[in-house]
PDB file of C-alpha atoms in Angstrom:
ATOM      1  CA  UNK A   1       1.284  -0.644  19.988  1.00 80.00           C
ATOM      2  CA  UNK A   2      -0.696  -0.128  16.436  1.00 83.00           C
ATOM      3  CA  UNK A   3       0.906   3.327  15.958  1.00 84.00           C
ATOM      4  CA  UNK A   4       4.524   1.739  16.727  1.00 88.00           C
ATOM      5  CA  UNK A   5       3.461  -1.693  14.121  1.00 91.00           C
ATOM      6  CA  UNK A   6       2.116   0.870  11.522  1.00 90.00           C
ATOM      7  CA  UNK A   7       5.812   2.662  11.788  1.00 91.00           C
ATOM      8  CA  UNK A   8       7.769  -0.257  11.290  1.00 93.00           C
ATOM      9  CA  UNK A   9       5.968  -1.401   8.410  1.00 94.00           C
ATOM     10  CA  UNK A  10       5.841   2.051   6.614  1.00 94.00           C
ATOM     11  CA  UNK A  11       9.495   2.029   7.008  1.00 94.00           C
ATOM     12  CA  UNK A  12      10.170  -1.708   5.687  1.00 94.00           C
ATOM     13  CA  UNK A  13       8.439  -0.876   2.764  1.00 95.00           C
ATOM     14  CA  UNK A  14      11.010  -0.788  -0.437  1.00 94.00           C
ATOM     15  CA  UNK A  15       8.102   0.484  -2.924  1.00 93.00           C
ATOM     16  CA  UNK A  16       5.431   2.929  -3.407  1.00 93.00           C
ATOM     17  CA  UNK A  17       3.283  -0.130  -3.529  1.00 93.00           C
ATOM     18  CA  UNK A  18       4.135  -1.521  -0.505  1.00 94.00           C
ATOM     19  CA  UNK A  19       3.886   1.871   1.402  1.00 94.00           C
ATOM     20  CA  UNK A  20       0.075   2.109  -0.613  1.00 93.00           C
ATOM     21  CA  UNK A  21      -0.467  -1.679   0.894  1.00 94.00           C
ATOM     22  CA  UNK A  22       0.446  -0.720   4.076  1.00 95.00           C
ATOM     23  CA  UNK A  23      -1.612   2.597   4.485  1.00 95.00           C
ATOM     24  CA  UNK A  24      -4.483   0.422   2.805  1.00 93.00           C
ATOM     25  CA  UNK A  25      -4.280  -1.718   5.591  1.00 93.00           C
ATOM     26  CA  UNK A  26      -4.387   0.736   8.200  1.00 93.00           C
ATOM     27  CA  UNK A  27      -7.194   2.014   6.657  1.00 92.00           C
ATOM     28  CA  UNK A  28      -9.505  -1.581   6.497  1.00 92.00           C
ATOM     29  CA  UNK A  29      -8.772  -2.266  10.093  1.00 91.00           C
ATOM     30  CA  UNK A  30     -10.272   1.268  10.957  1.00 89.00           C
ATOM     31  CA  UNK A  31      -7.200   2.294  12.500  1.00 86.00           C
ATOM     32  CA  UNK A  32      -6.543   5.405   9.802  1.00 87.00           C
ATOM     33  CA  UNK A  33      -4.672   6.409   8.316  1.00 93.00           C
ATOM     34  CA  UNK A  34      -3.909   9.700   9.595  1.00 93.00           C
ATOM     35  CA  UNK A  35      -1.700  12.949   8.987  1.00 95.00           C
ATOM     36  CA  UNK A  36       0.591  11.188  10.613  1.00 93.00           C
ATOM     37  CA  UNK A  37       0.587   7.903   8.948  1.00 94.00           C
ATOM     38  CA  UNK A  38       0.587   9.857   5.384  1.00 96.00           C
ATOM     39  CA  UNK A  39       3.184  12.439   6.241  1.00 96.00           C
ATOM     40  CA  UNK A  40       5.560   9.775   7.265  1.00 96.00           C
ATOM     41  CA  UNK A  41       4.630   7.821   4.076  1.00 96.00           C
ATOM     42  CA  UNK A  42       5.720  11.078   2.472  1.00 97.00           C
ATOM     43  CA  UNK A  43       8.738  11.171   3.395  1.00 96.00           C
ATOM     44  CA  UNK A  44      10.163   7.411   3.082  1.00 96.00           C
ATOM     45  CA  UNK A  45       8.738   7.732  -0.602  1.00 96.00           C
ATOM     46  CA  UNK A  46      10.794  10.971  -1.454  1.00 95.00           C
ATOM     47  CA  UNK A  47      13.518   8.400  -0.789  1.00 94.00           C
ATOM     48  CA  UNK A  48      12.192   5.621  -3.031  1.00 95.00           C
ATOM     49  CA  UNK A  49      13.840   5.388  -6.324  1.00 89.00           C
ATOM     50  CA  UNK A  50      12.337   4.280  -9.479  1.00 84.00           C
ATOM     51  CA  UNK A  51       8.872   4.583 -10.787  1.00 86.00           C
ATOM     52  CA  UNK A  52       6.262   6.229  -8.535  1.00 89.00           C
ATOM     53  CA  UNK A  53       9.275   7.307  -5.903  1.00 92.00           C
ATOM     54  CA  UNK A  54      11.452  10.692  -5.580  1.00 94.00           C
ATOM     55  CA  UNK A  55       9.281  13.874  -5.808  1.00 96.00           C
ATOM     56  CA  UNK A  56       6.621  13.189  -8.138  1.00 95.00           C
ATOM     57  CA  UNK A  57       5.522  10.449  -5.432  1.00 95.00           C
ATOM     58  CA  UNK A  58       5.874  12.282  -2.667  1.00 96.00           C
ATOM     59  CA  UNK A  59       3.197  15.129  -4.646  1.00 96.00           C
ATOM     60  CA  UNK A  60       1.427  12.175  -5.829  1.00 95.00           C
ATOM     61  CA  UNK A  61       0.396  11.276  -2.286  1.00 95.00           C
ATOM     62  CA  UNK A  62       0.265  14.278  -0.857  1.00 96.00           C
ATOM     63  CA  UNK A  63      -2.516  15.536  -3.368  1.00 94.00           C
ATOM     64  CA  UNK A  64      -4.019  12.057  -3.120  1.00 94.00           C
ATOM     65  CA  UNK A  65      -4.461  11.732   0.569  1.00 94.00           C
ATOM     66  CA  UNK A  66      -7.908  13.409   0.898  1.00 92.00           C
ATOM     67  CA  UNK A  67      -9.761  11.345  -1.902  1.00 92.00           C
ATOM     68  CA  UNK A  68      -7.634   8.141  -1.204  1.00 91.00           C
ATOM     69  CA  UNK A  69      -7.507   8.163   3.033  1.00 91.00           C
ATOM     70  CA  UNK A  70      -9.940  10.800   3.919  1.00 92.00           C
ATOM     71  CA  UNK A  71      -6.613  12.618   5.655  1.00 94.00           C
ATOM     72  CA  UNK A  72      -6.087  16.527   5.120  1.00 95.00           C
ATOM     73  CA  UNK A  73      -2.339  17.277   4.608  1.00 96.00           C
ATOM     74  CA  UNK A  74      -0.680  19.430   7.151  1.00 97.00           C
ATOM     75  CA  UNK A  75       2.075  21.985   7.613  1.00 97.00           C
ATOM     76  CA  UNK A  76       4.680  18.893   7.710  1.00 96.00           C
ATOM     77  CA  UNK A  77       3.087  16.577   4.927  1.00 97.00           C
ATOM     78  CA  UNK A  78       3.075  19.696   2.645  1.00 97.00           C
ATOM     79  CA  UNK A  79       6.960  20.674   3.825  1.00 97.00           C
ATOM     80  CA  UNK A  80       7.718  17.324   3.396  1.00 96.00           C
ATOM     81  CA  UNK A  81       6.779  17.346   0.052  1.00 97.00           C
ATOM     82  CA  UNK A  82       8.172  20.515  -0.374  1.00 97.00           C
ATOM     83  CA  UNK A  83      11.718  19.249   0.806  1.00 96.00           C
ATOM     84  CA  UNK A  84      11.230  16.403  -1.962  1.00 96.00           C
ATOM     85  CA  UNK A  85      10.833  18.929  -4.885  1.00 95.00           C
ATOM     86  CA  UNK A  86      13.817  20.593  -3.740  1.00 93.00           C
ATOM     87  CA  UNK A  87      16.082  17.633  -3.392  1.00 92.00           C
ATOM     88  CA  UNK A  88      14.680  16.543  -6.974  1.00 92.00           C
ATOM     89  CA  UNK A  89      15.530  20.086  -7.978  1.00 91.00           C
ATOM     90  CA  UNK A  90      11.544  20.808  -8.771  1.00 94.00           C
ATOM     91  CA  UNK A  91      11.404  24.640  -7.668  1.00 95.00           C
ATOM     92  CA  UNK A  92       8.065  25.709  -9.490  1.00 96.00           C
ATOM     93  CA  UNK A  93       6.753  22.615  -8.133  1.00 96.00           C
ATOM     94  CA  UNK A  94       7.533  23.028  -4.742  1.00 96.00           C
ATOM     95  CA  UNK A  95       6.563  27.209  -5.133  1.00 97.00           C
ATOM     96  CA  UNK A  96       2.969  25.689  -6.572  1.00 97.00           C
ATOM     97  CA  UNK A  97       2.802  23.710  -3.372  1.00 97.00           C
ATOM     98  CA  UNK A  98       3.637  26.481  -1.190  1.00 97.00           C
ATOM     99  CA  UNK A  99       0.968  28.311  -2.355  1.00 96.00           C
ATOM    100  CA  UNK A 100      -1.364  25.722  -2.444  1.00 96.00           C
ATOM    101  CA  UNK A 101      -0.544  25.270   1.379  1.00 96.00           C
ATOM    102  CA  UNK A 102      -1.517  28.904   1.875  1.00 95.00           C
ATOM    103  CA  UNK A 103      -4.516  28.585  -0.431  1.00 96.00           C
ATOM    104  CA  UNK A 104      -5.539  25.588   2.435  1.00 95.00           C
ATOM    105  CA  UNK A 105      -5.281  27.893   5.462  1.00 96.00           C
ATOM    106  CA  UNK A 106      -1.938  26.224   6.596  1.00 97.00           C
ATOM    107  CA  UNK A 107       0.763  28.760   7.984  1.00 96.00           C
ATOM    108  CA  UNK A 108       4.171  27.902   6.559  1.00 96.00           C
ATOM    109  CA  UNK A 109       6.963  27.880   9.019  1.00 96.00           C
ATOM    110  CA  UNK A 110      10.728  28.034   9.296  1.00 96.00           C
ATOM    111  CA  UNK A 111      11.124  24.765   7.503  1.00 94.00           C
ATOM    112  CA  UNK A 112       8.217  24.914   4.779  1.00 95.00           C
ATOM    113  CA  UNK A 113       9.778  28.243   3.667  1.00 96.00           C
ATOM    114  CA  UNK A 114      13.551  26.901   4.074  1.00 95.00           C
ATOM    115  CA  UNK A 115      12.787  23.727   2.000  1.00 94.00           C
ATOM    116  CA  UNK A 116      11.317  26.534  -0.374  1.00 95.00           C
ATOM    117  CA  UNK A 117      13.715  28.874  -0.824  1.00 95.00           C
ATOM    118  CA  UNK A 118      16.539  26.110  -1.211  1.00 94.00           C
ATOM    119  CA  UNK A 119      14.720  24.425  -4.096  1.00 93.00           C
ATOM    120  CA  UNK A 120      14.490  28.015  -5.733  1.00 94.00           C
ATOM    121  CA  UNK A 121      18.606  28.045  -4.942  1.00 92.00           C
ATOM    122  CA  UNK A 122      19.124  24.735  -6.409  1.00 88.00           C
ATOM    123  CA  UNK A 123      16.886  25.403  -9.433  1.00 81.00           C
ATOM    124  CA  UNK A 124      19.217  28.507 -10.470  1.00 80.00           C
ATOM    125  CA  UNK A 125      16.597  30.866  -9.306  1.00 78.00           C
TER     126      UNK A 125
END
C-alpha cells in the first residue's frame, strides 16, 4: 500500500522539487527511500524539463543518493542515468558513469552497455 502511494506521488510530481519533497517524505516516515524509490525518481526526472531536470538531474541524484537517502545506486539507477546522458546527447558523461559503475562493483548488462554505446552514436563518436 506505501510502496504503491510512494509510486503515484513520484510520478505526479512536475519538478525536481517535488520529486526531492516526495523522497524526503518517504524518508521522515522511516519508510526509505530505497533503490527503488531513487531509481524510479531517476527516471521521471530525465523527463523533467527546465532547471534541475534532463540529464544533469538525473546525475545529480544519482551521485546524491548515498549522502542525501543513505541508498547505494544499482545496475538500473546507474543505466537509468546512463540512458539520460544519451538522450541529452552527454556521451563522456554517460562513459564516466559507466566506469564509475564498474569502479562500484556493479556488472553492467545488456541495457547499461546499450544506453552506452548509443550515447557514444549520438555524440558522433
Amino acid at each position: 500500500e506505501d510502496q504503491e502511494r510512494d509510486k503515484h506521488q513520484l510520478k505526479s510530481s512536475r519538478t525536481p522539487q517535488q520529486l526531492d519533497a516526495v523522497l524526503s517524505n518517504i524518508r521522515a516516515e522511516g519508510r526509505g527511500p530505497d533503490v527503488y524509490h531513487i531509481s524510479m525518481a531517476v527516471s521521471l526526472i530525465a523527463r523533467m524539463r527546465g532547471p534541475g531536470g534532463g540529464w544533469k538531474g538525473a546525475v545529480w541524484l544519482l551521485q546524491s543518493a548515498s549522502a542525501k537517502y543513505n541508498v547505494e545506486p544499482n545496475v538500473v539507477t546507474f543505466s537509468t542515468a546512463i540512458s539520460a546522458c544519451e538522450k541529452g546527447r552527454q556521451w563522456k558523461r554517460a562513459l564516466e558513469l559507466l566506469r564509475e559503475m564498474q569502479g562500484r562493483g556493479l556488472e553492467p548488462n545488456v541495457i547499461t552497455y546499450n544506453a552506452a554505446i548509443s550515447a557514444c552514436e549520438k555524440g558522433g563518436q
